[in-house]
Coordinates of C-alpha atoms in Angstrom, one line a residue:
K1 CA 171.3 223.9 223.0
K2 CA 172.6 227.0 221.1
S3 CA 171.7 230.3 222.6
T4 CA 171.4 231.8 219.1
P5 CA 169.7 229.2 216.8
Y6 CA 170.4 229.6 213.1
I7 CA 166.9 229.7 211.6
V8 CA 165.6 230.7 208.2
F9 CA 161.9 231.1 207.4
V10 CA 160.5 229.5 204.2
G11 CA 157.5 231.2 202.6
Q12 CA 155.2 231.0 199.5
L13 CA 155.2 227.2 199.9
S14 CA 152.5 225.3 198.0
Y15 CA 149.9 223.9 200.5
T16 CA 150.7 220.3 199.1
T17 CA 154.5 220.7 199.9
T18 CA 155.5 218.4 202.7
S19 CA 158.5 218.6 205.0
E20 CA 160.2 215.7 203.1
M21 CA 159.8 217.7 199.7
L22 CA 161.3 220.7 201.2
Y23 CA 164.2 218.8 202.5
D24 CA 164.8 216.9 199.2
H25 CA 164.7 220.5 197.4
F26 CA 167.4 221.7 199.6
H27 CA 169.5 218.5 199.6
S28 CA 169.3 217.9 195.8
T29 CA 170.3 221.5 195.1
L30 CA 173.0 222.3 197.8
G31 CA 174.3 218.7 198.1
S32 CA 174.7 216.0 200.8
E33 CA 177.9 217.7 202.1
V34 CA 175.8 220.8 203.2
I35 CA 172.4 219.4 203.9
T36 CA 172.0 216.3 206.1
K37 CA 169.3 215.2 208.5
D38 CA 171.7 216.3 211.4
S39 CA 172.4 219.7 209.8
M40 CA 168.6 220.7 209.0
T41 CA 165.5 220.5 211.1
I42 CA 162.2 221.5 209.5
R43 CA 159.1 222.7 211.1
L44 CA 156.3 223.0 208.7
L45 CA 153.5 225.2 210.0
T46 CA 150.0 223.6 209.9
D47 CA 146.4 224.7 210.7
P48 CA 144.9 222.6 213.4
K49 CA 141.4 223.8 212.4
K50 CA 141.9 222.3 208.8
K51 CA 143.0 218.9 209.7
D52 CA 146.6 220.1 210.1
R53 CA 146.8 221.3 206.5
S54 CA 150.0 223.3 205.6
R55 CA 149.9 227.0 206.0
G56 CA 152.4 227.3 203.2
M57 CA 155.4 228.2 205.4
A58 CA 158.2 226.6 207.5
F59 CA 160.9 227.3 210.0
V60 CA 164.1 225.6 209.3
E61 CA 166.8 225.3 211.9
L62 CA 170.3 224.7 210.7
S63 CA 173.3 223.4 212.6
T64 CA 175.8 226.1 211.7
P65 CA 175.8 229.8 210.3
E66 CA 177.8 228.4 207.2
V67 CA 174.8 226.1 206.4
M68 CA 172.4 228.9 207.1
Y69 CA 174.1 231.1 204.5
E70 CA 174.2 228.3 202.0
C71 CA 170.3 227.9 202.4
L72 CA 169.8 231.6 201.7
K73 CA 171.0 230.7 198.1
M74 CA 167.5 228.8 197.8
H75 CA 165.7 232.3 197.9
L76 CA 163.4 232.5 194.9
T77 CA 164.0 228.9 193.6
H78 CA 161.1 226.8 192.3
L79 CA 159.4 224.1 194.4
D80 CA 156.2 222.4 193.7
G81 CA 155.0 225.1 191.2
R82 CA 155.8 228.1 193.5
R83 CA 158.7 230.4 193.7
I84 CA 159.7 230.2 197.4
N85 CA 161.0 232.8 199.8
V86 CA 164.0 231.8 202.0
E87 CA 164.9 234.5 204.5
R88 CA 166.6 234.7 207.9
S89 CA 164.0 234.4 210.7
A90 CA 163.6 237.3 213.1
G91 CA 162.5 236.8 216.9
G92 CA 161.3 239.3 219.4
G93 CA 158.2 241.5 219.9
N94 CA 156.2 242.8 217.0
T95 CA 157.9 246.3 216.7
A96 CA 161.4 244.9 217.2
K97 CA 160.5 241.9 214.9
K98 CA 159.5 244.2 212.0
A99 CA 162.6 246.4 212.4
R100 CA 164.8 243.2 212.4
I101 CA 163.0 241.7 209.4
T102 CA 163.6 244.8 207.4
S103 CA 167.3 245.0 208.6
L104 CA 167.7 241.3 207.7
R105 CA 166.1 241.7 204.3
T106 CA 168.4 244.6 203.6
S107 CA 171.3 242.4 204.7
Q108 CA 170.3 239.5 202.6
S109 CA 169.6 241.6 199.6
N110 CA 173.2 243.1 199.9
Y111 CA 174.5 239.4 200.5
I112 CA 172.7 238.1 197.3
S113 CA 174.0 241.1 195.3
T114 CA 177.5 240.7 196.4
T115 CA 177.3 236.8 195.6
I116 CA 175.9 237.5 192.1
D117 CA 178.7 240.1 191.5
A118 CA 181.4 237.5 192.6
I119 CA 179.9 234.9 190.4
L120 CA 179.9 237.3 187.3
Q121 CA 183.5 238.5 188.1
S122 CA 184.8 234.9 188.2
F123 CA 183.4 234.3 184.8
V124 CA 185.0 237.4 183.5
K125 CA 188.2 236.6 185.1
N126 CA 188.2 233.1 183.6
G127 CA 187.7 234.8 180.1
E128 CA 184.3 233.4 179.7
L129 CA 182.4 236.6 179.8
L130 CA 183.6 240.0 178.6
P131 CA 183.4 242.7 181.1
D132 CA 180.5 244.7 179.3
E133 CA 178.9 241.5 177.6
L134 CA 175.8 241.7 179.7
D135 CA 173.7 244.8 180.3
E136 CA 172.5 246.2 183.6
G137 CA 168.9 244.8 182.9
V138 CA 170.0 241.1 183.0
V139 CA 172.4 241.8 185.8
G140 CA 169.5 243.1 187.8
L141 CA 167.5 240.1 186.9
C142 CA 170.3 237.7 188.1
K143 CA 170.0 239.5 191.6
R144 CA 166.4 238.5 191.7
H145 CA 167.1 234.9 191.3
S146 CA 168.9 232.4 193.4
A147 CA 172.8 232.0 193.0
T148 CA 172.4 228.4 192.0
V149 CA 170.1 229.3 189.0
V150 CA 172.3 232.1 188.0
E151 CA 175.4 229.9 188.0
A152 CA 173.7 227.1 186.2
A153 CA 172.4 229.6 183.5
L154 CA 175.9 231.2 183.0
K155 CA 177.5 227.8 182.6
E156 CA 174.9 226.8 180.1
Y157 CA 175.2 230.3 178.3
V158 CA 179.0 229.9 178.2
N159 CA 178.9 226.3 176.8
E160 CA 176.3 227.3 174.2
K161 CA 178.5 230.3 173.1
K162 CA 181.5 228.0 172.7
E163 CA 179.4 225.5 170.6
R164 CA 178.1 228.1 168.2
K165 CA 181.5 229.7 167.8
I166 CA 182.9 226.3 166.7
K167 CA 179.9 225.8 164.3
K168 CA 180.3 229.3 163.0
E169 CA 184.2 228.6 162.3
E170 CA 183.7 225.0 161.0
L171 CA 180.8 225.4 159.0
G172 CA 180.8 229.0 158.2
E173 CA 177.3 229.4 159.5
K174 CA 176.1 233.0 160.3
E175 CA 175.7 233.8 164.0
E176 CA 172.1 233.1 165.2
E177 CA 169.9 236.2 165.9
E178 CA 169.5 235.4 169.7
L179 CA 173.3 235.3 170.5
R180 CA 173.7 238.9 168.9
N181 CA 171.9 239.9 171.9
P182 CA 173.7 238.0 174.7
S183 CA 171.5 239.6 177.6
A184 CA 168.2 238.4 176.1
F185 CA 169.6 235.0 175.3
L186 CA 170.7 234.7 179.1
T187 CA 167.5 236.1 180.3
H188 CA 165.6 233.4 178.5
M189 CA 168.0 230.7 180.0
I190 CA 167.5 232.1 183.7
G191 CA 163.8 232.1 183.4
R192 CA 163.8 228.5 182.0
I193 CA 166.1 227.1 184.4
A194 CA 164.3 228.8 187.4
E195 CA 161.1 227.4 186.3
E196 CA 162.3 223.8 185.6
G197 CA 165.0 223.6 188.3
V198 CA 168.8 223.1 188.2
G199 CA 169.8 220.0 186.4
N200 CA 166.3 219.2 185.0
S201 CA 166.2 221.8 182.3
S202 CA 165.8 220.7 178.8
K203 CA 167.0 223.1 176.0

């Protein structure tokens, strides 16, 4: 048995969410190469006084640190009508635990910020975004959503931009109002994809 288990805490779950639903959410978003029955063990916390009803939280043990960090990308994704929290778990006594949780949250926040910056930079490097195309407000919003949602929204945004550019050149149509404000347009996409789920959104 590993001396240091790789565990994430999942909170803000709906009371109706089962272990199977949680597994499927991670599996469908992160893919079968990352999430398997061997790489993930879920312990849904229940209340024995209420016929073992879910307490809306779970501990998830992962097989490797790489899988654990992939799972942190699921922080703030939507499942069963709720926006869930996925954070590294902290062990130890209460005082040590609180300090460790604060430290881990700071570390996770920095990790998310760095990940989102890297995603945005990759779009700039590929020529799909201009360096100053998005304002600070929408960049800040990106960092409050999961990396999977942000990446999906950016891909959709870039495709929409290309389609509208072709229409404008071929048909001479004037640019639609919403694309004159790229940040507002992307904000709308992020909100919709976060709510509906990656791959399930309808324009």
